[in-house]
Coordinates of C-alpha atoms and ligand atoms in Angstrom, one line a residue:
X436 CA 78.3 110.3 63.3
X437 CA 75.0 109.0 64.1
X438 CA 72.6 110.9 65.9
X439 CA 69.5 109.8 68.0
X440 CA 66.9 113.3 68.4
X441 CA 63.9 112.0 71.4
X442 CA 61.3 114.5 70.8
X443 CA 57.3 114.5 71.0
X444 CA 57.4 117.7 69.0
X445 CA 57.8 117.2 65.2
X446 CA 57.9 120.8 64.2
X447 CA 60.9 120.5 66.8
X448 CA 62.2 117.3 66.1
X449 CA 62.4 119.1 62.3
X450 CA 64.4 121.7 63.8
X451 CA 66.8 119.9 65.5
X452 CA 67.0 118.0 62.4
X453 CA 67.6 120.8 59.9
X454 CA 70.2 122.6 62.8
X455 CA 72.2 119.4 62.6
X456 CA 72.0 119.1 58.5
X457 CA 73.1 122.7 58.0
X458 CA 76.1 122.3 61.0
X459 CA 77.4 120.3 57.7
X460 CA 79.6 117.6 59.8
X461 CA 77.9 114.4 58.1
X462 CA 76.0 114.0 61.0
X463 CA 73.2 111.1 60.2
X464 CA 70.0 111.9 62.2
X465 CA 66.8 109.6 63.5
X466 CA 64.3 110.5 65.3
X467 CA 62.4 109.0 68.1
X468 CA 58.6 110.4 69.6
X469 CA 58.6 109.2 72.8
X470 CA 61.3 107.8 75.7
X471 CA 60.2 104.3 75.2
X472 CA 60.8 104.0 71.3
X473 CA 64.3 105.9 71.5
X474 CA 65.4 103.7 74.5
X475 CA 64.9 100.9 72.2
X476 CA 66.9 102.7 69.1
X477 CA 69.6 103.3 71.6
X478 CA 69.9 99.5 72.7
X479 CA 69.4 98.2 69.2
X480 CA 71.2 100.6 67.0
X481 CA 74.5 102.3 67.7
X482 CA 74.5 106.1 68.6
X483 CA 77.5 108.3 68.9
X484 CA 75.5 110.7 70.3
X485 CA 71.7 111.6 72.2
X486 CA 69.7 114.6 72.1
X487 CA 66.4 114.6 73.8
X488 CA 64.0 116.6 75.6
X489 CA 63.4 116.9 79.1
X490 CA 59.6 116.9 78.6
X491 CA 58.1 113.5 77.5
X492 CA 55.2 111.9 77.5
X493 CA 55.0 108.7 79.4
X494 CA 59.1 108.4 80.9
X495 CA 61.3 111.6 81.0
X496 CA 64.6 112.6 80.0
X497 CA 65.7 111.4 83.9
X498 CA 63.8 107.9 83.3
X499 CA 66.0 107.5 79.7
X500 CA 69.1 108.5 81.5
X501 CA 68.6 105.9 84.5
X502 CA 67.6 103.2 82.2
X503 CA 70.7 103.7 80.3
X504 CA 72.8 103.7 83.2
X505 CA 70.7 100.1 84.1
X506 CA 71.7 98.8 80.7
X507 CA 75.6 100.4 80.9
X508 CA 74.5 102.6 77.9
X509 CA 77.2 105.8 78.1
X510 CA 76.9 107.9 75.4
X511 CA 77.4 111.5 74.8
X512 CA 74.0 112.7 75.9
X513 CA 72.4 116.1 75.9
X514 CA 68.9 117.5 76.9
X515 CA 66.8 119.9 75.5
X516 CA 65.1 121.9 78.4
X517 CA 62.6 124.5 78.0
X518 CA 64.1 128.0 78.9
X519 CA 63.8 128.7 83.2
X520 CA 64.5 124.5 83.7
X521 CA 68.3 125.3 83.7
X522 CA 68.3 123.8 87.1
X523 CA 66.8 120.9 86.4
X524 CA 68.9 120.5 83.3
X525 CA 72.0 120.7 86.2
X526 CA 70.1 118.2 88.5
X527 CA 70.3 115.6 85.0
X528 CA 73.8 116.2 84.5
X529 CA 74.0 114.8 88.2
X530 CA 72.9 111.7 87.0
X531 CA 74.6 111.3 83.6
X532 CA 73.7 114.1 81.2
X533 CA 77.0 115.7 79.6
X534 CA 75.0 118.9 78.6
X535 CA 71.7 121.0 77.8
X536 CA 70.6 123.4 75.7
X537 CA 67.5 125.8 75.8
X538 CA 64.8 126.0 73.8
X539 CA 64.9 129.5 73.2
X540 CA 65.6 131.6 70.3
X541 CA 69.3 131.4 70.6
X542 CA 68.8 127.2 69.8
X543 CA 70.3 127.0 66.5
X544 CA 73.5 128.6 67.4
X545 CA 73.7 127.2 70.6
X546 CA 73.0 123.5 69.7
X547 CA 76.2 123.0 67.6
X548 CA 78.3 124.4 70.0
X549 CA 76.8 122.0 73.0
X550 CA 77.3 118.8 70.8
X551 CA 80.6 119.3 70.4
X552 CA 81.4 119.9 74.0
X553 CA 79.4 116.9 75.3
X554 CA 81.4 115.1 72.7
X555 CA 84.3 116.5 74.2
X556 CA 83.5 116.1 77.7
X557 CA 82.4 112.1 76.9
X558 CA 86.1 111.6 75.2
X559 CA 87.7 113.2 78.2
X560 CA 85.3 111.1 80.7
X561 CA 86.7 107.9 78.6
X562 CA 90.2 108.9 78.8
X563 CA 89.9 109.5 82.6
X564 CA 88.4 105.6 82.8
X565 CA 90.8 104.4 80.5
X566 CA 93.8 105.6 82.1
X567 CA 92.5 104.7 85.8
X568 CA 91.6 101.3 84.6
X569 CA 95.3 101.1 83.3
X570 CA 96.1 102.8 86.8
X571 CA 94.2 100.2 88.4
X572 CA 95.8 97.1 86.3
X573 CA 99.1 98.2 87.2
X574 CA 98.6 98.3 90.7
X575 CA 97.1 95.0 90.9
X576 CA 99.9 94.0 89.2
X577 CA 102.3 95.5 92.2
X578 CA 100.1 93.9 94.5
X579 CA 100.1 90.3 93.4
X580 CA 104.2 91.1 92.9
X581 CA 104.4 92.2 96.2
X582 CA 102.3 89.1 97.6
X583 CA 104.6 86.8 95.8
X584 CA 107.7 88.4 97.2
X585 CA 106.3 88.3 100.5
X586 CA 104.7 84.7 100.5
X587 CA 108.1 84.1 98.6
X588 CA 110.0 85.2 101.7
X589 CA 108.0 83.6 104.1
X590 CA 108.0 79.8 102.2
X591 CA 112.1 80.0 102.3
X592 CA 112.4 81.2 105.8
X593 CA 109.7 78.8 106.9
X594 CA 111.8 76.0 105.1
X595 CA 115.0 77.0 106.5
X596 CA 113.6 76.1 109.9
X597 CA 113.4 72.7 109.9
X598 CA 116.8 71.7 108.8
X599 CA 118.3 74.4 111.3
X600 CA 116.9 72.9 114.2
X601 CA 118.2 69.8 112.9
X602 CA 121.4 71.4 113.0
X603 CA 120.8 72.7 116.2
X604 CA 119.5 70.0 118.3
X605 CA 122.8 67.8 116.3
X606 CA 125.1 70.4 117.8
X607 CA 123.5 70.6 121.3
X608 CA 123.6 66.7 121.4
X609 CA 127.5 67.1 120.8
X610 CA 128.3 69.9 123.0
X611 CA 126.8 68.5 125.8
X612 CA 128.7 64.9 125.7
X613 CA 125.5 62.5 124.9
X614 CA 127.3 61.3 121.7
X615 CA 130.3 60.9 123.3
X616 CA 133.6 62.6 124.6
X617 CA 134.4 65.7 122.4
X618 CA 138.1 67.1 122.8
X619 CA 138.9 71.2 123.7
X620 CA 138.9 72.1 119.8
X621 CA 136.0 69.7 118.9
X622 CA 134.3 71.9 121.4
X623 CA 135.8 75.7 120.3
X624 CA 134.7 74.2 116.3
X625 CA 131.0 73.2 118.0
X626 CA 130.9 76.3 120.3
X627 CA 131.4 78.8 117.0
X628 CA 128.9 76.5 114.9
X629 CA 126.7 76.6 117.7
X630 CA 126.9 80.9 118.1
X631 CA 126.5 81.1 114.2
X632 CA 123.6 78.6 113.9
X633 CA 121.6 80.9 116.6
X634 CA 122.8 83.9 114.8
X635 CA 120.9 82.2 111.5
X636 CA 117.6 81.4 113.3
X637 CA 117.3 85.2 114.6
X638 CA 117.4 86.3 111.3
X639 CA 115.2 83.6 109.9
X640 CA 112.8 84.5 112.8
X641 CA 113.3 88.2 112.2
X642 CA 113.1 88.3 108.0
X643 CA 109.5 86.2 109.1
X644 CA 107.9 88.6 111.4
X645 CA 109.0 91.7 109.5
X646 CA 107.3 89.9 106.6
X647 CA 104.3 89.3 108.6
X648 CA 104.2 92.7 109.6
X649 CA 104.9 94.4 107.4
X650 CA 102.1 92.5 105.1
X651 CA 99.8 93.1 108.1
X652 CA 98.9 89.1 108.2
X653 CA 100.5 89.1 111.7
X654 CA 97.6 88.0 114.4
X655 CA 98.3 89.7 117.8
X656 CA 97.0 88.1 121.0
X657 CA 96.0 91.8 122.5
X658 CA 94.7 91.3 126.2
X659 CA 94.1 94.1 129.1
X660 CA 97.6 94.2 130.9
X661 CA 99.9 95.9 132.9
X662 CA 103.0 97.0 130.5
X663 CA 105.4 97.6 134.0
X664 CA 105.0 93.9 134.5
X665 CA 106.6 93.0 130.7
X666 CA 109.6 95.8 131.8
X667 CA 110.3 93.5 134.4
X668 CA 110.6 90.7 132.3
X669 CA 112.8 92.4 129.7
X670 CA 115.1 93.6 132.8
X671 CA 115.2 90.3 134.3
X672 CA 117.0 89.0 131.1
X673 CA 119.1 92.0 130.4
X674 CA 120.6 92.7 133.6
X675 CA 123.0 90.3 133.3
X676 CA 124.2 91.5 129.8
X677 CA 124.8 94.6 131.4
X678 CA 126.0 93.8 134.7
X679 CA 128.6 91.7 132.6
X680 CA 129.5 94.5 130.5
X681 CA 130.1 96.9 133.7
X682 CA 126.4 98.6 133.1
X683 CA 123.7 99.3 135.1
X684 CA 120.3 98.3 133.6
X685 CA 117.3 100.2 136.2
X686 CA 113.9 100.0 135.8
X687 CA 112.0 103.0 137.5
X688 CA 108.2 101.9 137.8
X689 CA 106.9 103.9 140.3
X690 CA 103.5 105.3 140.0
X691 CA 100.4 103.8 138.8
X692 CA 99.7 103.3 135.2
X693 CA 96.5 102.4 133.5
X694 CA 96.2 98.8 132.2
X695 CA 96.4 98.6 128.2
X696 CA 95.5 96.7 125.7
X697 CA 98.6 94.9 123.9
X698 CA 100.2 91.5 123.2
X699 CA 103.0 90.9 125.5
X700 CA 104.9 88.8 123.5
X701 CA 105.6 91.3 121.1
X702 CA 105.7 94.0 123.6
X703 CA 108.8 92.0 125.1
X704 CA 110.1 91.7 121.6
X705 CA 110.3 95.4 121.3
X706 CA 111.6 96.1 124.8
X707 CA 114.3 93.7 124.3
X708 CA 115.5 94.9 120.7
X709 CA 115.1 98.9 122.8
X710 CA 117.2 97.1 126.0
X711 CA 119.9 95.3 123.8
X712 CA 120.7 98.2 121.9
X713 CA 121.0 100.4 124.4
X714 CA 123.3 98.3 125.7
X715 CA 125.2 97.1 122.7
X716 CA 125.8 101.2 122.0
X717 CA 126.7 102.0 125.1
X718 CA 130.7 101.4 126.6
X719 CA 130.3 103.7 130.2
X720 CA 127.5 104.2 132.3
X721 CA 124.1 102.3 131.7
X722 CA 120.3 101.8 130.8
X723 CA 117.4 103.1 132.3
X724 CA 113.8 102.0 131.5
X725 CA 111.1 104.7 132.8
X726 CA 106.9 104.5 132.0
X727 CA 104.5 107.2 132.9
X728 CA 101.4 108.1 131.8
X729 CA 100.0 111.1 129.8
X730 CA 96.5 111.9 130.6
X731 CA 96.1 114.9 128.1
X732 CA 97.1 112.1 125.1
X733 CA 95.5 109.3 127.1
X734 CA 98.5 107.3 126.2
X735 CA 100.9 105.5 128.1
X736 CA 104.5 107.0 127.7
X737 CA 108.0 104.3 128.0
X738 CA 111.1 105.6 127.8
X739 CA 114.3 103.6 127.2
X740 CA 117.1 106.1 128.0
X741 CA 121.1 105.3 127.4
X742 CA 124.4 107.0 128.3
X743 CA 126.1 105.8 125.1
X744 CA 127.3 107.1 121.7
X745 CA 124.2 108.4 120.4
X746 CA 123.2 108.9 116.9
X747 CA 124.3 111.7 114.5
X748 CA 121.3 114.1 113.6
X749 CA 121.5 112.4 109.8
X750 CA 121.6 109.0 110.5
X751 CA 117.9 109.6 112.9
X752 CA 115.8 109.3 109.7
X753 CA 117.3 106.2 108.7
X754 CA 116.9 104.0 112.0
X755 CA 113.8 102.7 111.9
X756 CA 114.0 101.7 107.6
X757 CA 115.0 97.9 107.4
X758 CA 118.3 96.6 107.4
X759 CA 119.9 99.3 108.2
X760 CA 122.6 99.4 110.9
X761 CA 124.4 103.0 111.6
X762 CA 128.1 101.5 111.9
X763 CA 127.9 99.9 108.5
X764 CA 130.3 96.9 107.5
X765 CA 132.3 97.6 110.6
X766 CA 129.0 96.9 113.3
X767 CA 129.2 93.4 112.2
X768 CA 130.6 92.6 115.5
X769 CA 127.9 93.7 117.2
X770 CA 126.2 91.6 115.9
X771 CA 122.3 91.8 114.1
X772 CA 120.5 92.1 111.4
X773 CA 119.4 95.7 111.5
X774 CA 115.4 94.5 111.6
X775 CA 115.2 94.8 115.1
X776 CA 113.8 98.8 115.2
X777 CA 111.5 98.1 111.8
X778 CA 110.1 95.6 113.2
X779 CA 109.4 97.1 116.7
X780 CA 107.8 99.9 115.0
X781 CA 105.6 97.9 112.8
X782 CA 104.3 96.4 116.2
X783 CA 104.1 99.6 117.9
X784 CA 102.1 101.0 115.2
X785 CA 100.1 98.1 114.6
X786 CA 99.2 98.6 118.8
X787 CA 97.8 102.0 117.4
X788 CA 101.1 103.9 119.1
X789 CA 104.2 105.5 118.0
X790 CA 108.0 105.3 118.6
X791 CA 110.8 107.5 117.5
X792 CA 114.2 109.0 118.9
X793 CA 116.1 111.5 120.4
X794 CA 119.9 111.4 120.9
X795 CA 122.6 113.4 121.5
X796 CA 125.6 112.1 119.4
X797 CA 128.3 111.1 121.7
X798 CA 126.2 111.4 125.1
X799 CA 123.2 109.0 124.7
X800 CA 120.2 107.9 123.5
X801 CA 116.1 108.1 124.2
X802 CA 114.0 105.6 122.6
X803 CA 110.1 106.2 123.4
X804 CA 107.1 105.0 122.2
X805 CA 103.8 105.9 123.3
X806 CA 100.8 102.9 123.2
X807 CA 96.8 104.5 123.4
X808 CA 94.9 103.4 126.9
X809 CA 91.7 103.7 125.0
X810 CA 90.7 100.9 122.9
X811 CA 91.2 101.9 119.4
X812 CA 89.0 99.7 116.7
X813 CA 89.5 99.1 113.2
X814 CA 87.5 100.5 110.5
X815 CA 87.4 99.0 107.1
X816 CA 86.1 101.6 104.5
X817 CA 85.4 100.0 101.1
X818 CA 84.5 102.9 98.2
X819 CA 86.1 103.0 94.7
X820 CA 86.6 106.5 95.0
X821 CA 89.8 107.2 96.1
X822 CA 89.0 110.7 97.0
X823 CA 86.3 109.5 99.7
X824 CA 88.9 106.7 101.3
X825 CA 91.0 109.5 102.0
X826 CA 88.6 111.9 103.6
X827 CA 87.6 108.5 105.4
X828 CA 91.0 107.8 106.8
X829 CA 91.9 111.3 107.6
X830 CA 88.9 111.4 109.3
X831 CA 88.8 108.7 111.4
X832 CA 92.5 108.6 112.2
X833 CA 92.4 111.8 113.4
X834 CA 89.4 110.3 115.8
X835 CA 92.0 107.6 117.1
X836 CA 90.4 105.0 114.8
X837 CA 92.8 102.5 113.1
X838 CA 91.8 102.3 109.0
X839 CA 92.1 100.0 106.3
X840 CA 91.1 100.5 103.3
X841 CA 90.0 98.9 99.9
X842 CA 89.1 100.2 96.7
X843 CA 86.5 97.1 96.1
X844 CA 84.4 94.8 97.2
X845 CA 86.6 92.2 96.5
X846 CA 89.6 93.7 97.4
X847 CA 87.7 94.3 100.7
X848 CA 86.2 91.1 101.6
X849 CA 90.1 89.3 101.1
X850 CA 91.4 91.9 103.5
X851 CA 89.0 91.7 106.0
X852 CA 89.8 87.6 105.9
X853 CA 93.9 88.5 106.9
X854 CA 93.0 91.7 109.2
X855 CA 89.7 91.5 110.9
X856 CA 88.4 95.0 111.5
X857 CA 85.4 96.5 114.0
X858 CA 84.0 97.7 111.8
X859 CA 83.0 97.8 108.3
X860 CA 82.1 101.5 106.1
X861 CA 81.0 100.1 102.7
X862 CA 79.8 102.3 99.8
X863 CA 76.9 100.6 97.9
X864 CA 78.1 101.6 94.0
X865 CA 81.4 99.5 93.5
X866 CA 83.5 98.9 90.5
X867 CA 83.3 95.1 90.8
X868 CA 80.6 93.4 93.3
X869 CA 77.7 95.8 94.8
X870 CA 77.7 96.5 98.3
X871 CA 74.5 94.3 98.8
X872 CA 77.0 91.6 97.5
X873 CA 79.9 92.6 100.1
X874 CA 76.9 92.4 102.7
X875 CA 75.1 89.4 101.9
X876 CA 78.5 87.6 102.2
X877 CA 79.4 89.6 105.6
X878 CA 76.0 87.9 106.6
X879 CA 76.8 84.9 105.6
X880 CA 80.1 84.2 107.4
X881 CA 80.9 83.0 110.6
X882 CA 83.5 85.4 111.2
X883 CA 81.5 88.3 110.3
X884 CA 78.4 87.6 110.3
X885 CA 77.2 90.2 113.4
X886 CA 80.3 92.7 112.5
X887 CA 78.9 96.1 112.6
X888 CA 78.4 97.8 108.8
X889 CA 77.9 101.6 108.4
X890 CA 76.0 101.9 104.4
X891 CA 77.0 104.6 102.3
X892 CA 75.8 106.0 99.1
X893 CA 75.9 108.8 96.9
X894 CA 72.9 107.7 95.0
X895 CA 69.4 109.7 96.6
X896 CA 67.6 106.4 95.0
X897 CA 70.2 104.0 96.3
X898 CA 69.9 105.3 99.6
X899 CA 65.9 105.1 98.9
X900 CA 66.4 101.3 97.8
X901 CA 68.1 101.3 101.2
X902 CA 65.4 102.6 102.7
X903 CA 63.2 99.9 100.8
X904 CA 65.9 97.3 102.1
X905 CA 66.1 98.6 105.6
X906 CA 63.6 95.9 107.7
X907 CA 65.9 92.9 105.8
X908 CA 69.2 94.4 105.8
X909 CA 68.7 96.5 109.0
X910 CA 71.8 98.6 108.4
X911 CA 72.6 102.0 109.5
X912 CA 73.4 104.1 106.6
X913 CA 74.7 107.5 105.5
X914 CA 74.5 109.5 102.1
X915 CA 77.4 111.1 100.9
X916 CA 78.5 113.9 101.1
X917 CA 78.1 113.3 104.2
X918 CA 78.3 116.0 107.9
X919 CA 82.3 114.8 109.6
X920 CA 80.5 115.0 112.9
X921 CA 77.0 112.5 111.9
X922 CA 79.3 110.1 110.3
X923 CA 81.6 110.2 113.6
X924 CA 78.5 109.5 115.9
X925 CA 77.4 106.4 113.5
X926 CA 80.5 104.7 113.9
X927 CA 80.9 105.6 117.6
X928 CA 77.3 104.0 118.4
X929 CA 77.8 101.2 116.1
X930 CA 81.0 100.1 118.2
X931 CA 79.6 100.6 121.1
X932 CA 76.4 98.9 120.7
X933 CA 78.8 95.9 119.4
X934 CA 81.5 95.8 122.1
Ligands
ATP945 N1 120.7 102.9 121.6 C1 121.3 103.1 120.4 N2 122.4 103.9 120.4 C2 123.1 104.1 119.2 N3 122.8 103.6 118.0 C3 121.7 102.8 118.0 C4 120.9 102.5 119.2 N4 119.9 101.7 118.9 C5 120.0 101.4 117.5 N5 121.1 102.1 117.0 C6 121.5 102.1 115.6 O1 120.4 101.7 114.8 C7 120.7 100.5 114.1 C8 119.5 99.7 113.9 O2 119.1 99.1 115.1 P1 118.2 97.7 115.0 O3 117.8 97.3 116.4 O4 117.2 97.9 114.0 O5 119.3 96.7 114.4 P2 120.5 95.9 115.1 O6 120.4 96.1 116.6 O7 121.7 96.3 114.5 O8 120.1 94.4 114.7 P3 118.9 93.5 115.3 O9 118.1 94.3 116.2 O10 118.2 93.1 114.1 O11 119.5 92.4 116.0 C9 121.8 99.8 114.9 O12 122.6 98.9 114.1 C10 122.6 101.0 115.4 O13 123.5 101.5 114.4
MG946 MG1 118.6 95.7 117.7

C-alpha cells in the first residue's frame, strides 16, 4: 500500500513515517512539504491512501481536498489536526475527509487505528457507489423495457386503425344498400361483423389511451368549465340505454358549483364508463348522477350512485387494476374490456383528483371522484439523491402540488419534453450534466425558456458560485437542508409571479 504523508513539519513528517514503518503492514511512505507538491504526487503517482495536515503553508488541507474533488481524485484521506481543531477536522469530513487524528501524545497509537478505518469507510463508500450504479443500470434498463413495451403497444394499436376503418366504412357501405341490395341474412352476417368491428376499435382506442396514460405522454386540453354541463352530456346519451333497459338515469344539479379546471373530453370519457356501468350492473331500479361542492377540501365532489348488484368487499381492491372485470369469463356478455375504471382513474388523477368506491353487494353501488377547484401546478424536482426527491414530493404533494420527478439532468430535461411542468426544482450537483447545463438548455428553448426554476444546492461554495452567477442566471435559489416552510413560499411566489 502506498502512502502519501503532506506535512511542513519534518520532525513530524519523520514521525508519521516511523508510526507507519513500525505498524509493520508494508506500507510504502513519501512525503510531500507543502499542499502544492503533494497535489501533484497525488495526480501523478498512485496513492491508496492520504495523510496530511490541516495546517499548511500556502493551500490547506480543505484547498487539497477541494482540488481533488475538481480533479475526481477519491482516495482514502485523513487529516492530521492539532489537538482543540476536532471541529474543524468534522467540518473537512463534510467535504471529503474519511478521518482525523490529533496531534497529541496519544498519535502513535491512534494513527494506525484511523488508517484502517478510513480504509474501511472508503471500501464501504465504493461498495455503496458500486452497487447504486448497478441499481441505477438496472433500472434504466426497466425503463427503456418499459418504453419499448409501451411504444410497442402504441405502434400495433395505431396500425390496427387503419385497416379497421377500412373494414368499417366497407361494412357501413353494405349495410346501408350503396353497393347494392343485401338479403335478411347478408344483413344479420353484416349486422354481427359490424357490432364486433366496433367492439375491436373500443379496445384498440382503450389499450391506446391507457398506454398514454398510463406512460403520462397523454396531453390534456384543461380549460375553466362548468363539470354540470359535461353531466348533461353524458345523460343525454345514456338515457336512452336506460330508458331501454326499464331504468331511470337522473341527474340532480342543483346548486351552484365553482368552475374547474379539466378537459371535457376525458371528463365525458370517465362519466360515461361511471354511467354505463352503472347501468350494465344494474337489472331494477336506476342511475343517479349528483355533484356538490366541498369547501373545507376545496374540491368539487360527483357522485354516480346505482341500485344494482354491488361489489363484494374483496373484489373493491381489484376494480380499478387493468383488465379486470368482476364476473370473470361469464361477463363476456356484457361486454368490455375491463380498461374502462383504470383508465378513468389515470385521468382523474392526472386532473390532480381521486376516485374510488363504495357498494353494498347486492343493493348498489357509489362511484365518486373528487377534482381540486384550485389550480394545482406541476413541479419537476431534479436531484440524484433519492432521499431529497422524496422529502420533495411528500412535501409538495401534501401542499396540493402535482410532482414529477427525475434523478438527472438528463433524465429531467426528456421528461419535461413529454410532461411540461410549472415549475422546475433543480439541484446544481448531478450525476450526469450540472445543473448550469439543465439551465442553460431550459434557457435556450422555446418551450421553456421563461419556465420558472427554484436552484438548490448542498454545496456552501456552490451556492456562493450562485451567488457569483446570480445577475446572469437571475434564479431564486435555496441551500439544502433546507426550512419546509422557506422552500414552500419560493415555489408559491415563483408560480405566482409566472401565472
Ligand atoms: N356499477 C358497478 N356495479 C357493479 N360492478 C361494477 C360496476 N362498475 C364496474 N363494476 C365491475 O368492475 C369491472 C371493471 O369495470 P370497467 O369499467 O373497468 O370495465 P368494463 O366495464 O367491464 O369494460 P370497459 O369499461 O373497458 O368497456 C366490471 O367488469 C365489473 O365487474
Ligand atoms: Mg366500463
Amino acid at each position: 500500500m502506498k502512502i502519501l504523508v503532506i506535512e511542513d513539519n519534518p520532525d513530524h513528517a519523520l514521525l508519521t513515517k516511523r508510526v507507519l514503518e513500525k505498524a509493520n503492514q508494508g506500507y510504502q511512505v513519501n512525503s510531500a512539504r507543502e499542499a502544492e507538491e503533494g497535489l501533484r504526487m497525488i495526480i501523478e503517482e498512485s496513492y491508496d491512501l492520504v495523510i496530511c495536515d490541516y495546517r499548511l503553508p500556502g493551500l490547506s488541507a480543505l484547498d487539497v481536498l477541494k482540488k481533488m474533488s475538481e480533479k475526481r481524485q477519491d482516495l482514502p484521506f485523513v487529516v492530521v489536526t492539532s489537538s482543540g481543531s476536532e471541529k474543524i477536522a468534522v467540518e473537512l469530513m463534510k467535504e471529503g475527509a474519511y478521518d482525523y487524528v490529533v496531534k497529541d501524545s496519544s498519535y502513535e497509537d491512534a494513527l494506525p487505528i484511523v488508517i484502517q478505518r478510513a480504509i474501511d469507510r472508503y471500501n464501504v463508500k465504493k461498495e455503496k457507489e458500486r452497487l447504486e450504479k448497478e441499481l441505477r443500470e438496472s433500472n434504466e434498463k426497466l425503463k427503456e423495457m418499459y418504453e419499448i413495451k409501451s411504444s410497442f403497444t402504441s405502434m400495433v394499436s395505431h396500425e390496427l386503425r387503419t385497416p379497421l376503418t377500412a373494414i368499417k366504412e366497407g361494412i357501413a357501405i353494405m349495410l346501408d344498400g350503396s353497393a347494392g341490395e343485401i338479403n335478411a341474412d347478408q344483413k344479420e352476417f353484416l349486422d354481427i361483423a359490424k357490432r364486433n368491428v366496433d367492439r375491436l376499435k373500443r379496445l384498440i382506442d382503450d389499450v391506446l389511451d391507457f398506454s398514454k396514460l398510463e406512460s403520462k405522454k397523454m396531453v390534456f386540453k384543461m380549460q375553466k368549465g362548468d363539470i354540470m354541463q359535461t353531466i348533461k352530456e353524458v345523460v343525454a346519451v345514456q338515457k336512452p340505454v336506460a330508458e331501454e333497459r326499464n331504468l331511470y338515469l337522473k341527474a340532480e344539479l342543483d346548486g351552484s358549483i365553482s368552475k374547474i379546471e379539466f378537459d371535457s373530453d376525458r371528463m365525458n370519457q370517465v362519466l360515461n364508463n361511471l354511467v354505463s356501468n352503472a347501468i350494465k350492473f344494474t337489472k331494477i331500479g336506476g342511475v343517479a348522477i349528483s355533484v356538490s361542492e366541498d369547501r373545507e377540501e376545496n374540491t368539487v365532489v360527483v357522485c354516480v350512485k346505482d341500485t344494482g348488484k354491488g361489489i363484494k368487499k374483496d373484489d373493491l381492491p381489484k376494480l380499478f387494476q387493468k383488465f379486470q372485470q368482476l364476473g370473470g369469463p361469464n361477463q363476456r356478455k356484457t361486454g368490455g374490456t375491463g380498461l374502462g375504471l383504470s383508465i378513468s382513474k389515470e385521468i382523474i388523477e392526472q386532473h390532480g383528483g381521486k376516485i374510488w368506491v363504495e357498494s353494498q353487494y347486492g343493493k348498489g353501488s357509489e362511484f365518486k371522484f373528487i377534482l381540486p377547484i384550485k389550480k394545482r401546478y406541476k413541479v419537476l424536482v431534479i436531484d440524484d439523491d433519492k432521499g431529497v426527491l422524496d422529502i420533495c414530493e411528500t412535501f409538495l404533494k401534501n401542499n396540493g402540488y402535482i410532482v414529477l420527478r427525475s434523478e438527472s439532468g438528463m433524465e429531467g430535461l426528456k421528461a419535461i419534453q413529454s410532461n411540461m411542468p410549472d415549475l422546475i426544482v433543480v439541484d446544481m450537483r448531478l450525476n450526469d450534466i450540472s445543473g448550469y447545463d439543465v439551465i442553460d438548455r431550459l434557457r435556450s428553448s422555446n418551450g421553456t425558456f421563461a419556465r420558472p426554476i427554484l436552484v438548490m444546492s448542498g454545496y456552501a461554495d456552490e451556492i456562493a458560485k450562485i451567488e457569483n452567477r446570480k445577475e446572469e442566471l437571475s434564479l431564486p435559489w435555496i441551500s439544502k437542508p433546507f426550512n419546509n416552510d422557506e422552500f414552500l413560499s419560493k415555489v408559491e411566489s415563483l408560480l405566482m409571479n409566472w401565472a
